[in-house]
Amino acid sequence: MFRLGVRTFATTARRAAETAAQMEALNQYGIGVSKAQGIVKGMTGAIGNTPLIRLNHISDARGCEVLGKAEFMNPGGSIKDRAALYVVKDAEEKGLLKPGGTVVEGTAGNTGIGLAHVCRSKGYNLVIYMPNTQSQGKIDLLRLLGAEVYPVPAVAFDNPENYNHQAKRHADRLENAVWTNQFDNVANRKAHIETTGPEIWYQTKGKVDAFTCATGTAGTLAGVTRYLKTVSDGRVKCFLADPPGSVLHSYIQSGGNLIERSGSSITEGIGQGRVTDNLKPDIDLLDGSLHISDEKSIEMVYRCLDEEGLYLGASSCLNVAAAKELAEKLGKGHTVVTVLCDGAYRYADRLFSKKWLTEKKLLGAIPKHLEKYIVLP
Protein backbone atom coordinates (compact mmCIF):
# COMPACT_ATOMS: atom_id res chain seq x y z
CA MET A 1 0.00 0.00 0.00
CA PHE A 2 2.84 2.38 0.95
CA ARG A 3 4.78 1.63 -2.25
CA LEU A 4 1.64 2.17 -4.34
CA GLY A 5 1.12 5.55 -2.66
CA VAL A 6 4.70 6.61 -3.38
CA ARG A 7 4.40 5.60 -7.03
CA THR A 8 1.08 7.43 -7.36
CA PHE A 9 2.55 10.58 -5.79
CA ALA A 10 5.63 10.44 -8.06
CA THR A 11 3.49 9.99 -11.16
CA THR A 12 1.19 12.85 -10.16
CA ALA A 13 4.16 15.12 -9.43
CA ARG A 14 5.75 14.28 -12.78
CA ARG A 15 2.52 15.02 -14.64
CA ALA A 16 2.12 18.29 -12.71
CA ALA A 17 5.68 19.29 -13.61
CA GLU A 18 5.05 18.47 -17.26
CA THR A 19 1.84 20.47 -17.20
CA ALA A 20 3.57 23.47 -15.53
CA ALA A 21 6.35 23.33 -18.14
CA GLN A 22 3.76 23.31 -20.91
CA MET A 23 2.01 26.31 -19.36
CA GLU A 24 5.27 28.23 -18.96
CA ALA A 25 6.31 27.51 -22.53
CA LEU A 26 3.49 29.78 -23.69
CA ASN A 27 4.76 32.73 -21.64
CA GLN A 28 8.55 32.68 -21.71
CA TYR A 29 8.76 36.46 -22.08
CA GLY A 30 6.52 37.10 -19.07
CA ILE A 31 8.41 34.60 -16.94
CA GLY A 32 11.72 36.20 -17.89
CA VAL A 33 10.40 39.63 -16.88
CA SER A 34 9.08 38.24 -13.60
CA LYS A 35 12.42 36.64 -12.76
CA ALA A 36 14.26 39.88 -13.49
CA GLN A 37 11.84 42.02 -11.46
CA GLY A 38 11.50 39.79 -8.44
CA ILE A 39 9.91 41.53 -5.44
CA VAL A 40 10.35 45.27 -5.05
CA LYS A 41 10.55 47.04 -1.71
CA GLY A 42 7.55 49.30 -1.31
CA MET A 43 5.84 51.58 -3.79
CA THR A 44 9.00 53.41 -4.80
CA GLY A 45 10.56 50.14 -5.93
CA ALA A 46 7.85 49.85 -8.57
CA ILE A 47 8.80 53.13 -10.25
CA GLY A 48 10.43 52.71 -13.65
CA ASN A 49 11.23 49.59 -15.69
CA THR A 50 8.20 50.31 -17.86
CA PRO A 51 7.52 48.39 -21.11
CA LEU A 52 8.60 49.73 -24.48
CA ILE A 53 5.58 49.42 -26.77
CA ARG A 54 5.80 49.08 -30.54
CA LEU A 55 3.18 51.38 -32.07
CA ASN A 56 2.10 48.90 -34.70
CA HIS A 57 -0.01 51.00 -37.03
CA ILE A 58 2.43 53.93 -37.12
CA SER A 59 5.44 51.61 -37.48
CA ASP A 60 3.96 49.54 -40.29
CA ALA A 61 2.79 52.61 -42.22
CA ARG A 62 6.29 54.12 -42.19
CA GLY A 63 8.49 51.04 -42.43
CA CYS A 64 10.14 51.96 -39.14
CA GLU A 65 10.04 50.80 -35.55
CA VAL A 66 8.27 53.60 -33.63
CA LEU A 67 8.34 52.72 -29.94
CA GLY A 68 6.71 54.36 -26.92
CA LYS A 69 7.95 54.02 -23.33
CA ALA A 70 4.82 53.21 -21.31
CA GLU A 71 5.35 55.71 -18.48
CA PHE A 72 1.62 55.72 -17.70
CA MET A 73 2.31 52.35 -16.04
CA ASN A 74 4.25 53.94 -13.16
CA PRO A 75 2.45 53.72 -9.77
CA GLY A 76 1.46 57.40 -9.88
CA GLY A 77 0.42 57.15 -13.51
CA SER A 78 3.13 59.21 -15.19
CA ILE A 79 6.81 59.64 -15.98
CA LYS A 80 7.02 62.26 -13.23
CA ASP A 81 7.21 59.46 -10.62
CA ARG A 82 10.86 59.04 -11.61
CA ALA A 83 11.77 62.69 -10.97
CA ALA A 84 9.68 62.76 -7.78
CA LEU A 85 11.60 59.83 -6.33
CA TYR A 86 15.00 61.23 -7.28
CA VAL A 87 14.47 64.76 -5.92
CA VAL A 88 13.32 63.31 -2.60
CA LYS A 89 16.25 60.85 -2.49
CA ASP A 90 18.61 63.72 -3.29
CA ALA A 91 17.27 65.77 -0.35
CA GLU A 92 17.64 62.75 1.95
CA GLU A 93 21.21 62.05 0.85
CA LYS A 94 22.19 65.69 1.36
CA GLY A 95 20.70 65.69 4.88
CA LEU A 96 18.11 68.31 3.94
CA LEU A 97 15.17 66.06 4.71
CA LYS A 98 14.84 63.98 7.86
CA PRO A 99 12.08 61.63 9.08
CA GLY A 100 8.77 63.44 9.51
CA GLY A 101 9.92 66.34 7.32
CA THR A 102 8.03 68.32 4.69
CA VAL A 103 8.49 68.42 0.93
CA VAL A 104 7.33 71.61 -0.83
CA GLU A 105 7.00 71.94 -4.61
CA GLY A 106 5.47 74.17 -7.23
CA THR A 107 3.73 71.99 -9.79
CA ALA A 108 0.74 72.12 -12.09
CA GLY A 109 0.14 68.40 -12.19
CA ASN A 110 1.92 65.07 -12.48
CA THR A 111 5.03 65.93 -10.45
CA GLY A 112 2.76 66.77 -7.53
CA ILE A 113 0.94 63.47 -7.89
CA GLY A 114 4.24 61.58 -8.07
CA LEU A 115 5.54 63.43 -5.00
CA ALA A 116 2.31 62.70 -3.13
CA HIS A 117 2.78 58.96 -3.66
CA VAL A 118 6.50 59.06 -2.80
CA CYS A 119 5.94 61.20 0.30
CA ARG A 120 3.13 58.97 1.58
CA SER A 121 5.30 55.88 1.13
CA LYS A 122 8.23 57.51 2.98
CA GLY A 123 6.25 59.24 5.71
CA TYR A 124 6.82 62.87 4.66
CA ASN A 125 4.36 65.75 4.57
CA LEU A 126 3.76 67.42 1.21
CA VAL A 127 2.83 71.01 0.36
CA ILE A 128 1.96 71.91 -3.23
CA TYR A 129 1.64 75.35 -4.83
CA MET A 130 -0.07 75.38 -8.20
CA PRO A 131 -1.59 77.91 -10.63
CA ASN A 132 -5.27 78.46 -9.93
CA THR A 133 -5.95 77.73 -13.61
CA GLN A 134 -5.71 74.00 -12.89
CA SER A 135 -8.80 71.85 -12.69
CA GLN A 136 -10.58 71.21 -9.40
CA GLY A 137 -10.13 67.53 -10.13
CA LYS A 138 -6.33 67.84 -9.88
CA ILE A 139 -6.59 69.80 -6.65
CA ASP A 140 -8.97 67.24 -5.18
CA LEU A 141 -6.73 64.33 -6.20
CA LEU A 142 -3.66 65.88 -4.56
CA ARG A 143 -5.60 66.50 -1.36
CA LEU A 144 -6.96 62.96 -1.47
CA LEU A 145 -3.33 61.77 -1.63
CA GLY A 146 -2.54 63.72 1.54
CA ALA A 147 -1.05 66.92 0.13
CA GLU A 148 -1.68 70.43 1.44
CA VAL A 149 -2.56 72.40 -1.70
CA TYR A 150 -2.37 76.16 -2.35
CA PRO A 151 -3.84 77.32 -5.69
CA VAL A 152 -2.41 80.80 -6.44
CA PRO A 153 -2.83 83.28 -9.32
CA ALA A 154 -1.03 82.23 -12.51
CA VAL A 155 1.76 84.74 -13.20
CA ALA A 156 5.03 84.65 -15.16
CA PHE A 157 8.14 83.01 -13.73
CA ASP A 158 9.91 86.35 -13.28
CA ASN A 159 7.08 87.56 -11.01
CA PRO A 160 7.86 87.00 -7.27
CA GLU A 161 4.34 85.66 -6.83
CA ASN A 162 4.86 82.83 -9.33
CA TYR A 163 3.82 79.55 -7.75
CA ASN A 164 7.40 78.22 -7.77
CA HIS A 165 8.75 81.19 -5.82
CA GLN A 166 5.90 80.95 -3.32
CA ALA A 167 6.73 77.27 -2.81
CA LYS A 168 10.37 78.15 -2.05
CA ARG A 169 9.38 80.82 0.49
CA HIS A 170 7.02 78.36 2.18
CA ALA A 171 9.81 75.79 2.58
CA ASP A 172 12.16 78.47 3.93
CA ARG A 173 9.69 79.21 6.73
CA LEU A 174 9.63 75.62 7.98
CA GLU A 175 12.03 73.46 9.95
CA ASN A 176 13.05 70.13 8.37
CA ALA A 177 11.60 71.09 5.01
CA VAL A 178 12.90 71.18 1.45
CA TRP A 179 11.77 72.88 -1.75
CA THR A 180 12.49 70.20 -4.33
CA ASN A 181 12.65 72.72 -7.22
CA GLN A 182 11.84 70.30 -10.04
CA PHE A 183 12.74 72.72 -12.86
CA ASP A 184 16.31 73.44 -11.78
CA ASN A 185 17.14 70.52 -9.50
CA VAL A 186 19.42 68.33 -11.61
CA ALA A 187 18.48 65.27 -9.57
CA ASN A 188 15.50 65.30 -11.96
CA ARG A 189 17.85 64.91 -14.94
CA LYS A 190 19.85 62.29 -13.04
CA ALA A 191 16.74 60.09 -12.76
CA HIS A 192 16.67 59.71 -16.53
CA ILE A 193 20.42 59.31 -16.95
CA GLU A 194 20.35 56.43 -14.48
CA THR A 195 17.00 54.79 -15.31
CA THR A 196 15.03 55.84 -18.41
CA GLY A 197 18.01 56.11 -20.76
CA PRO A 198 19.56 52.73 -19.87
CA GLU A 199 16.14 51.05 -19.99
CA ILE A 200 15.58 52.30 -23.56
CA TRP A 201 19.08 51.23 -24.64
CA TYR A 202 18.82 47.70 -23.28
CA GLN A 203 15.18 47.17 -24.26
CA THR A 204 16.15 47.92 -27.86
CA LYS A 205 19.44 46.00 -27.48
CA GLY A 206 21.23 49.17 -28.53
CA LYS A 207 19.35 49.31 -31.84
CA VAL A 208 17.84 52.76 -31.37
CA ASP A 209 18.48 55.43 -34.00
CA ALA A 210 16.62 58.39 -32.55
CA PHE A 211 14.84 59.70 -29.48
CA THR A 212 12.36 62.56 -29.18
CA CYS A 213 10.14 64.02 -26.50
CA ALA A 214 8.72 67.31 -25.28
CA THR A 215 10.01 69.08 -22.21
CA GLY A 216 8.74 71.06 -19.25
CA THR A 217 11.44 70.76 -16.63
CA ALA A 218 13.65 69.10 -19.30
CA GLY A 219 14.70 66.30 -16.98
CA THR A 220 13.55 63.54 -19.35
CA LEU A 221 14.88 65.05 -22.57
CA ALA A 222 18.22 66.06 -21.06
CA GLY A 223 18.84 62.89 -19.09
CA VAL A 224 17.88 60.44 -21.85
CA THR A 225 19.80 62.46 -24.43
CA ARG A 226 22.94 62.54 -22.26
CA TYR A 227 22.84 58.77 -21.70
CA LEU A 228 22.01 57.74 -25.28
CA LYS A 229 24.60 60.10 -26.77
CA THR A 230 27.23 58.75 -24.37
CA VAL A 231 26.52 55.04 -24.75
CA SER A 232 26.21 55.24 -28.55
CA ASP A 233 29.24 57.51 -28.98
CA GLY A 234 26.97 60.17 -30.47
CA ARG A 235 25.22 57.90 -33.00
CA VAL A 236 21.67 58.24 -31.60
CA LYS A 237 19.90 61.36 -32.86
CA CYS A 238 17.97 63.33 -30.24
CA PHE A 239 15.26 65.89 -30.99
CA LEU A 240 13.12 68.19 -28.88
CA ALA A 241 9.37 68.07 -29.56
CA ASP A 242 7.82 71.45 -28.76
CA PRO A 243 4.20 72.66 -28.46
CA PRO A 244 2.79 76.09 -29.34
CA GLY A 245 3.59 78.75 -26.75
CA SER A 246 7.05 77.36 -25.99
CA VAL A 247 10.26 79.19 -26.96
CA LEU A 248 12.63 76.22 -27.12
CA HIS A 249 11.98 75.23 -30.75
CA SER A 250 12.85 78.74 -31.94
CA TYR A 251 15.80 78.84 -29.52
CA ILE A 252 17.30 75.70 -31.06
CA GLN A 253 16.47 76.63 -34.66
CA SER A 254 17.98 80.11 -34.24
CA GLY A 255 21.15 78.84 -32.62
CA GLY A 256 20.44 80.23 -29.17
CA ASN A 257 18.21 83.27 -29.58
CA LEU A 258 15.70 83.28 -26.69
CA ILE A 259 12.51 85.14 -27.64
CA GLU A 260 9.67 86.25 -25.40
CA ARG A 261 7.07 83.58 -24.77
CA SER A 262 3.68 84.00 -26.43
CA GLY A 263 0.67 81.84 -27.19
CA SER A 264 -0.48 78.67 -25.45
CA SER A 265 -1.21 75.00 -25.99
CA ILE A 266 -3.79 72.43 -24.96
CA THR A 267 -0.96 70.22 -23.72
CA GLU A 268 -0.16 70.32 -20.00
CA GLY A 269 3.19 70.16 -18.22
CA ILE A 270 5.29 70.77 -21.34
CA GLY A 271 6.57 73.81 -23.18
CA GLN A 272 8.93 76.31 -21.61
CA GLY A 273 9.85 79.98 -21.66
CA ARG A 274 13.46 79.52 -20.59
CA VAL A 275 16.36 77.06 -20.58
CA THR A 276 16.18 75.28 -17.22
CA ASP A 277 19.20 74.10 -15.26
CA ASN A 278 18.22 70.54 -16.14
CA LEU A 279 18.51 71.36 -19.84
CA LYS A 280 21.57 73.65 -19.86
CA PRO A 281 24.27 70.90 -19.73
CA ASP A 282 22.76 68.96 -22.63
CA ILE A 283 20.99 71.38 -24.96
CA ASP A 284 23.99 71.46 -27.30
CA LEU A 285 23.77 67.67 -27.68
CA LEU A 286 20.39 67.95 -29.42
CA ASP A 287 20.33 67.34 -33.17
CA GLY A 288 17.29 69.52 -33.75
CA SER A 289 13.71 70.23 -32.78
CA LEU A 290 10.20 69.65 -34.08
CA HIS A 291 7.26 72.03 -33.64
CA ILE A 292 4.04 70.07 -33.11
CA SER A 293 0.75 71.96 -33.43
CA ASP A 294 -2.24 71.36 -31.18
CA GLU A 295 -4.12 70.08 -34.23
CA LYS A 296 -1.54 67.32 -34.72
CA SER A 297 -1.54 66.45 -31.01
CA ILE A 298 -5.31 66.15 -30.69
CA GLU A 299 -5.59 64.14 -33.90
CA MET A 300 -3.00 61.74 -32.51
CA VAL A 301 -4.99 61.37 -29.27
CA TYR A 302 -7.83 59.92 -31.33
CA ARG A 303 -5.59 57.92 -33.66
CA CYS A 304 -3.70 56.28 -30.80
CA LEU A 305 -7.01 55.27 -29.22
CA ASP A 306 -8.49 53.93 -32.43
CA GLU A 307 -5.44 52.41 -34.14
CA GLU A 308 -3.16 51.45 -31.25
CA GLY A 309 -5.69 50.89 -28.45
CA LEU A 310 -3.81 53.38 -26.28
CA TYR A 311 -5.71 55.93 -24.18
CA LEU A 312 -3.14 58.71 -23.94
CA GLY A 313 -3.03 62.34 -22.86
CA ALA A 314 -2.28 65.18 -25.27
CA SER A 315 1.36 65.53 -24.16
CA SER A 316 1.98 61.85 -24.85
CA CYS A 317 0.37 62.18 -28.25
CA LEU A 318 2.45 65.24 -29.09
CA ASN A 319 5.44 62.96 -28.48
CA VAL A 320 3.96 60.28 -30.73
CA ALA A 321 3.29 62.83 -33.48
CA ALA A 322 6.92 63.97 -33.19
CA ALA A 323 8.18 60.37 -33.34
CA LYS A 324 6.09 59.80 -36.47
CA GLU A 325 7.56 62.90 -38.13
CA LEU A 326 11.07 61.93 -37.09
CA ALA A 327 10.59 58.43 -38.53
CA GLU A 328 9.48 60.00 -41.81
CA LYS A 329 12.50 62.31 -41.71
CA LEU A 330 14.99 59.47 -41.12
CA GLY A 331 13.41 57.07 -43.62
CA LYS A 332 12.55 53.37 -43.59
CA GLY A 333 14.40 50.90 -41.40
CA HIS A 334 15.06 53.18 -38.43
CA THR A 335 14.03 52.81 -34.79
CA VAL A 336 12.61 55.88 -33.08
CA VAL A 337 11.73 55.99 -29.38
CA THR A 338 9.54 58.43 -27.47
CA VAL A 339 7.80 58.53 -24.09
CA LEU A 340 4.10 57.99 -23.40
CA CYS A 341 4.15 60.26 -20.36
CA ASP A 342 0.65 59.61 -19.04
CA GLY A 343 -2.83 58.41 -19.91
CA ALA A 344 -5.93 60.41 -20.80
CA TYR A 345 -7.78 59.63 -17.58
CA ARG A 346 -7.09 63.05 -16.01
CA TYR A 347 -8.03 64.96 -19.18
CA ALA A 348 -10.99 63.01 -20.59
CA ASP A 349 -13.54 65.68 -19.66
CA ARG A 350 -11.82 67.98 -22.16
CA LEU A 351 -10.18 65.84 -24.82
CA PHE A 352 -13.41 63.98 -25.63
CA SER A 353 -15.82 66.89 -25.15
CA LYS A 354 -17.46 68.43 -28.22
CA LYS A 355 -17.93 71.75 -26.42
CA TRP A 356 -14.26 71.96 -25.39
CA LEU A 357 -12.98 70.94 -28.82
CA THR A 358 -15.22 73.58 -30.41
CA GLU A 359 -14.03 76.27 -28.00
CA LYS A 360 -10.41 75.44 -28.79
CA LYS A 361 -11.17 75.39 -32.54
CA LEU A 362 -9.93 71.80 -32.72
CA LEU A 363 -13.09 69.94 -33.72
CA GLY A 364 -12.05 70.06 -37.37
CA ALA A 365 -8.74 68.36 -36.53
CA ILE A 366 -10.54 65.12 -35.65
CA PRO A 367 -10.91 62.84 -38.70
CA LYS A 368 -14.58 62.20 -39.47
CA HIS A 369 -14.35 58.46 -38.87
CA LEU A 370 -12.94 59.12 -35.37
CA GLU A 371 -15.65 61.55 -34.26
CA LYS A 372 -17.43 58.56 -32.70
CA TYR A 373 -15.06 58.95 -29.73
CA ILE A 374 -16.34 62.45 -28.96
CA VAL A 375 -18.77 61.09 -26.39
CA LEU A 376 -19.01 64.03 -23.98
CA PRO A 377 -21.14 67.13 -24.61
XYZ file of C-alpha atoms in Angstrom:
377
model
C 0.000 0.000 0.000
C 2.840 2.381 0.953
C 4.784 1.628 -2.252
C 1.639 2.170 -4.336
C 1.122 5.545 -2.656
C 4.697 6.610 -3.384
C 4.402 5.601 -7.034
C 1.078 7.434 -7.359
C 2.547 10.579 -5.795
C 5.629 10.435 -8.057
C 3.487 9.991 -11.164
C 1.186 12.850 -10.163
C 4.158 15.115 -9.428
C 5.745 14.282 -12.784
C 2.519 15.022 -14.638
C 2.121 18.287 -12.712
C 5.683 19.286 -13.613
C 5.054 18.465 -17.259
C 1.836 20.472 -17.202
C 3.572 23.471 -15.534
C 6.347 23.332 -18.140
C 3.756 23.308 -20.909
C 2.015 26.314 -19.362
C 5.274 28.231 -18.964
C 6.307 27.509 -22.534
C 3.487 29.781 -23.691
C 4.760 32.726 -21.645
C 8.547 32.683 -21.708
C 8.759 36.463 -22.080
C 6.518 37.103 -19.070
C 8.410 34.604 -16.941
C 11.721 36.202 -17.887
C 10.397 39.630 -16.880
C 9.077 38.239 -13.601
C 12.422 36.643 -12.758
C 14.259 39.884 -13.489
C 11.835 42.017 -11.465
C 11.499 39.790 -8.437
C 9.914 41.528 -5.440
C 10.353 45.272 -5.046
C 10.550 47.035 -1.709
C 7.552 49.297 -1.314
C 5.841 51.585 -3.788
C 9.003 53.408 -4.795
C 10.564 50.135 -5.925
C 7.849 49.850 -8.571
C 8.802 53.131 -10.249
C 10.432 52.707 -13.653
C 11.229 49.595 -15.691
C 8.199 50.307 -17.864
C 7.515 48.394 -21.107
C 8.600 49.730 -24.482
C 5.575 49.416 -26.766
C 5.799 49.077 -30.544
C 3.179 51.378 -32.070
C 2.102 48.897 -34.700
C -0.007 51.003 -37.028
C 2.428 53.928 -37.123
C 5.436 51.615 -37.478
C 3.965 49.543 -40.289
C 2.787 52.606 -42.222
C 6.285 54.119 -42.186
C 8.488 51.042 -42.433
C 10.140 51.959 -39.144
C 10.040 50.802 -35.551
C 8.268 53.596 -33.631
C 8.343 52.724 -29.945
C 6.710 54.360 -26.920
C 7.950 54.021 -23.331
C 4.824 53.210 -21.308
C 5.354 55.708 -18.482
C 1.622 55.724 -17.701
C 2.311 52.351 -16.039
C 4.249 53.935 -13.161
C 2.451 53.723 -9.768
C 1.458 57.402 -9.875
C 0.419 57.147 -13.510
C 3.131 59.213 -15.186
C 6.814 59.638 -15.985
C 7.024 62.259 -13.226
C 7.208 59.463 -10.622
C 10.864 59.043 -11.612
C 11.765 62.691 -10.966
C 9.680 62.758 -7.779
C 11.601 59.826 -6.325
C 14.997 61.232 -7.281
C 14.474 64.761 -5.920
C 13.316 63.311 -2.597
C 16.247 60.854 -2.495
C 18.610 63.722 -3.292
C 17.271 65.765 -0.354
C 17.640 62.750 1.951
C 21.211 62.051 0.846
C 22.188 65.691 1.361
C 20.700 65.688 4.879
C 18.114 68.315 3.942
C 15.166 66.058 4.711
C 14.842 63.983 7.860
C 12.083 61.628 9.080
C 8.771 63.439 9.511
C 9.918 66.345 7.319
C 8.033 68.316 4.694
C 8.491 68.423 0.926
C 7.332 71.607 -0.833
C 6.998 71.938 -4.610
C 5.465 74.173 -7.231
C 3.729 71.986 -9.791
C 0.743 72.117 -12.088
C 0.140 68.396 -12.189
C 1.919 65.070 -12.476
C 5.028 65.933 -10.448
C 2.759 66.767 -7.527
C 0.939 63.468 -7.889
C 4.244 61.580 -8.066
C 5.539 63.431 -4.997
C 2.314 62.696 -3.131
C 2.781 58.962 -3.662
C 6.498 59.058 -2.803
C 5.942 61.202 0.304
C 3.132 58.966 1.578
C 5.298 55.880 1.134
C 8.228 57.510 2.975
C 6.246 59.241 5.714
C 6.820 62.871 4.663
C 4.356 65.753 4.573
C 3.757 67.417 1.211
C 2.827 71.012 0.360
C 1.961 71.912 -3.231
C 1.637 75.351 -4.828
C -0.068 75.382 -8.203
C -1.588 77.912 -10.628
C -5.272 78.465 -9.933
C -5.953 77.734 -13.608
C -5.706 74.003 -12.893
C -8.801 71.845 -12.686
C -10.576 71.208 -9.404
C -10.126 67.525 -10.134
C -6.330 67.837 -9.877
C -6.585 69.802 -6.646
C -8.968 67.236 -5.175
C -6.727 64.331 -6.199
C -3.657 65.881 -4.564
C -5.598 66.501 -1.365
C -6.955 62.957 -1.472
C -3.325 61.765 -1.631
C -2.543 63.719 1.539
C -1.049 66.919 0.127
C -1.683 70.434 1.438
C -2.565 72.405 -1.704
C -2.373 76.161 -2.346
C -3.840 77.319 -5.690
C -2.410 80.805 -6.440
C -2.830 83.284 -9.319
C -1.034 82.232 -12.505
C 1.764 84.739 -13.203
C 5.030 84.655 -15.163
C 8.142 83.011 -13.734
C 9.906 86.353 -13.276
C 7.078 87.556 -11.008
C 7.863 87.003 -7.275
C 4.335 85.655 -6.833
C 4.859 82.834 -9.334
C 3.823 79.549 -7.749
C 7.398 78.222 -7.771
C 8.746 81.188 -5.821
C 5.899 80.951 -3.322
C 6.735 77.267 -2.807
C 10.368 78.147 -2.046
C 9.380 80.817 0.488
C 7.020 78.356 2.185
C 9.811 75.788 2.582
C 12.164 78.469 3.929
C 9.692 79.213 6.730
C 9.632 75.624 7.983
C 12.030 73.458 9.953
C 13.047 70.132 8.374
C 11.600 71.092 5.010
C 12.900 71.185 1.450
C 11.774 72.876 -1.753
C 12.494 70.200 -4.334
C 12.651 72.723 -7.225
C 11.839 70.297 -10.041
C 12.739 72.723 -12.859
C 16.308 73.437 -11.779
C 17.137 70.522 -9.498
C 19.425 68.329 -11.608
C 18.479 65.265 -9.574
C 15.496 65.296 -11.959
C 17.849 64.913 -14.937
C 19.852 62.289 -13.038
C 16.738 60.090 -12.756
C 16.670 59.710 -16.530
C 20.425 59.312 -16.948
C 20.348 56.430 -14.484
C 17.003 54.792 -15.307
C 15.033 55.839 -18.407
C 18.011 56.109 -20.755
C 19.556 52.727 -19.871
C 16.136 51.050 -19.992
C 15.584 52.299 -23.555
C 19.076 51.229 -24.637
C 18.820 47.695 -23.277
C 15.179 47.167 -24.259
C 16.154 47.923 -27.865
C 19.443 45.998 -27.481
C 21.230 49.169 -28.534
C 19.347 49.308 -31.836
C 17.840 52.757 -31.370
C 18.476 55.425 -34.000
C 16.620 58.391 -32.554
C 14.836 59.701 -29.480
C 12.364 62.558 -29.178
C 10.138 64.023 -26.497
C 8.718 67.310 -25.279
C 10.008 69.077 -22.207
C 8.738 71.061 -19.252
C 11.440 70.755 -16.626
C 13.647 69.104 -19.300
C 14.700 66.297 -16.979
C 13.552 63.543 -19.347
C 14.879 65.054 -22.572
C 18.221 66.062 -21.060
C 18.842 62.887 -19.087
C 17.878 60.443 -21.846
C 19.803 62.465 -24.435
C 22.936 62.541 -22.263
C 22.835 58.771 -21.704
C 22.012 57.742 -25.281
C 24.597 60.097 -26.770
C 27.227 58.755 -24.366
C 26.520 55.043 -24.746
C 26.210 55.245 -28.553
C 29.242 57.515 -28.979
C 26.973 60.172 -30.469
C 25.222 57.901 -32.998
C 21.674 58.241 -31.603
C 19.904 61.362 -32.863
C 17.966 63.326 -30.241
C 15.257 65.886 -30.987
C 13.118 68.193 -28.882
C 9.371 68.073 -29.557
C 7.818 71.455 -28.759
C 4.197 72.658 -28.459
C 2.794 76.092 -29.342
C 3.592 78.751 -26.747
C 7.052 77.363 -25.991
C 10.257 79.188 -26.957
C 12.630 76.218 -27.123
C 11.979 75.230 -30.746
C 12.853 78.740 -31.942
C 15.802 78.838 -29.522
C 17.303 75.698 -31.064
C 16.468 76.626 -34.659
C 17.978 80.112 -34.244
C 21.148 78.839 -32.623
C 20.444 80.230 -29.174
C 18.208 83.273 -29.576
C 15.701 83.277 -26.693
C 12.514 85.136 -27.644
C 9.675 86.249 -25.404
C 7.072 83.580 -24.772
C 3.680 84.003 -26.426
C 0.671 81.843 -27.187
C -0.479 78.666 -25.450
C -1.213 74.998 -25.994
C -3.787 72.433 -24.961
C -0.961 70.223 -23.719
C -0.159 70.321 -20.001
C 3.191 70.157 -18.217
C 5.289 70.765 -21.343
C 6.568 73.810 -23.182
C 8.930 76.310 -21.613
C 9.849 79.980 -21.661
C 13.464 79.523 -20.588
C 16.357 77.063 -20.575
C 16.185 75.277 -17.222
C 19.203 74.103 -15.255
C 18.220 70.543 -16.142
C 18.508 71.357 -19.844
C 21.573 73.649 -19.859
C 24.270 70.904 -19.732
C 22.763 68.962 -22.633
C 20.988 71.377 -24.964
C 23.994 71.462 -27.299
C 23.772 67.675 -27.683
C 20.394 67.953 -29.419
C 20.333 67.345 -33.166
C 17.285 69.520 -33.752
C 13.707 70.229 -32.781
C 10.196 69.649 -34.085
C 7.263 72.026 -33.640
C 4.039 70.070 -33.110
C 0.748 71.957 -33.432
C -2.242 71.357 -31.176
C -4.116 70.077 -34.235
C -1.535 67.323 -34.724
C -1.539 66.449 -31.011
C -5.314 66.153 -30.685
C -5.595 64.136 -33.900
C -2.998 61.744 -32.513
C -4.989 61.368 -29.266
C -7.828 59.921 -31.328
C -5.593 57.916 -33.662
C -3.701 56.277 -30.801
C -7.006 55.275 -29.221
C -8.494 53.927 -32.435
C -5.441 52.415 -34.136
C -3.157 51.450 -31.252
C -5.693 50.895 -28.453
C -3.809 53.383 -26.281
C -5.712 55.925 -24.185
C -3.142 58.713 -23.940
C -3.028 62.343 -22.865
C -2.281 65.184 -25.272
C 1.359 65.533 -24.165
C 1.984 61.849 -24.847
C 0.372 62.176 -28.253
C 2.447 65.244 -29.086
C 5.443 62.957 -28.483
C 3.962 60.277 -30.732
C 3.289 62.834 -33.480
C 6.919 63.972 -33.185
C 8.176 60.370 -33.336
C 6.094 59.799 -36.465
C 7.563 62.899 -38.125
C 11.067 61.928 -37.086
C 10.593 58.427 -38.530
C 9.480 60.003 -41.812
C 12.500 62.312 -41.709
C 14.988 59.474 -41.118
C 13.413 57.073 -43.619
C 12.552 53.373 -43.585
C 14.400 50.896 -41.405
C 15.059 53.175 -38.433
C 14.028 52.805 -34.790
C 12.606 55.879 -33.083
C 11.728 55.989 -29.377
C 9.536 58.430 -27.470
C 7.799 58.526 -24.085
C 4.104 57.992 -23.402
C 4.152 60.257 -20.357
C 0.650 59.610 -19.039
C -2.832 58.408 -19.914
C -5.931 60.411 -20.801
C -7.784 59.634 -17.583
C -7.092 63.054 -16.014
C -8.029 64.955 -19.179
C -10.985 63.010 -20.587
C -13.539 65.684 -19.663
C -11.820 67.981 -22.160
C -10.184 65.835 -24.820
C -13.406 63.977 -25.627
C -15.821 66.890 -25.149
C -17.460 68.428 -28.225
C -17.930 71.754 -26.422
C -14.262 71.956 -25.385
C -12.980 70.939 -28.823
C -15.215 73.582 -30.411
C -14.031 76.274 -27.997
C -10.407 75.436 -28.786
C -11.169 75.390 -32.536
C -9.933 71.803 -32.723
C -13.091 69.943 -33.719
C -12.047 70.058 -37.366
C -8.738 68.359 -36.531
C -10.537 65.121 -35.647
C -10.907 62.842 -38.699
C -14.578 62.200 -39.475
C -14.346 58.465 -38.866
C -12.942 59.119 -35.371
C -15.646 61.545 -34.258
C -17.428 58.556 -32.698
C -15.062 58.949 -29.734
C -16.344 62.446 -28.965
C -18.771 61.094 -26.390
C -19.009 64.033 -23.984
C -21.139 67.130 -24.609
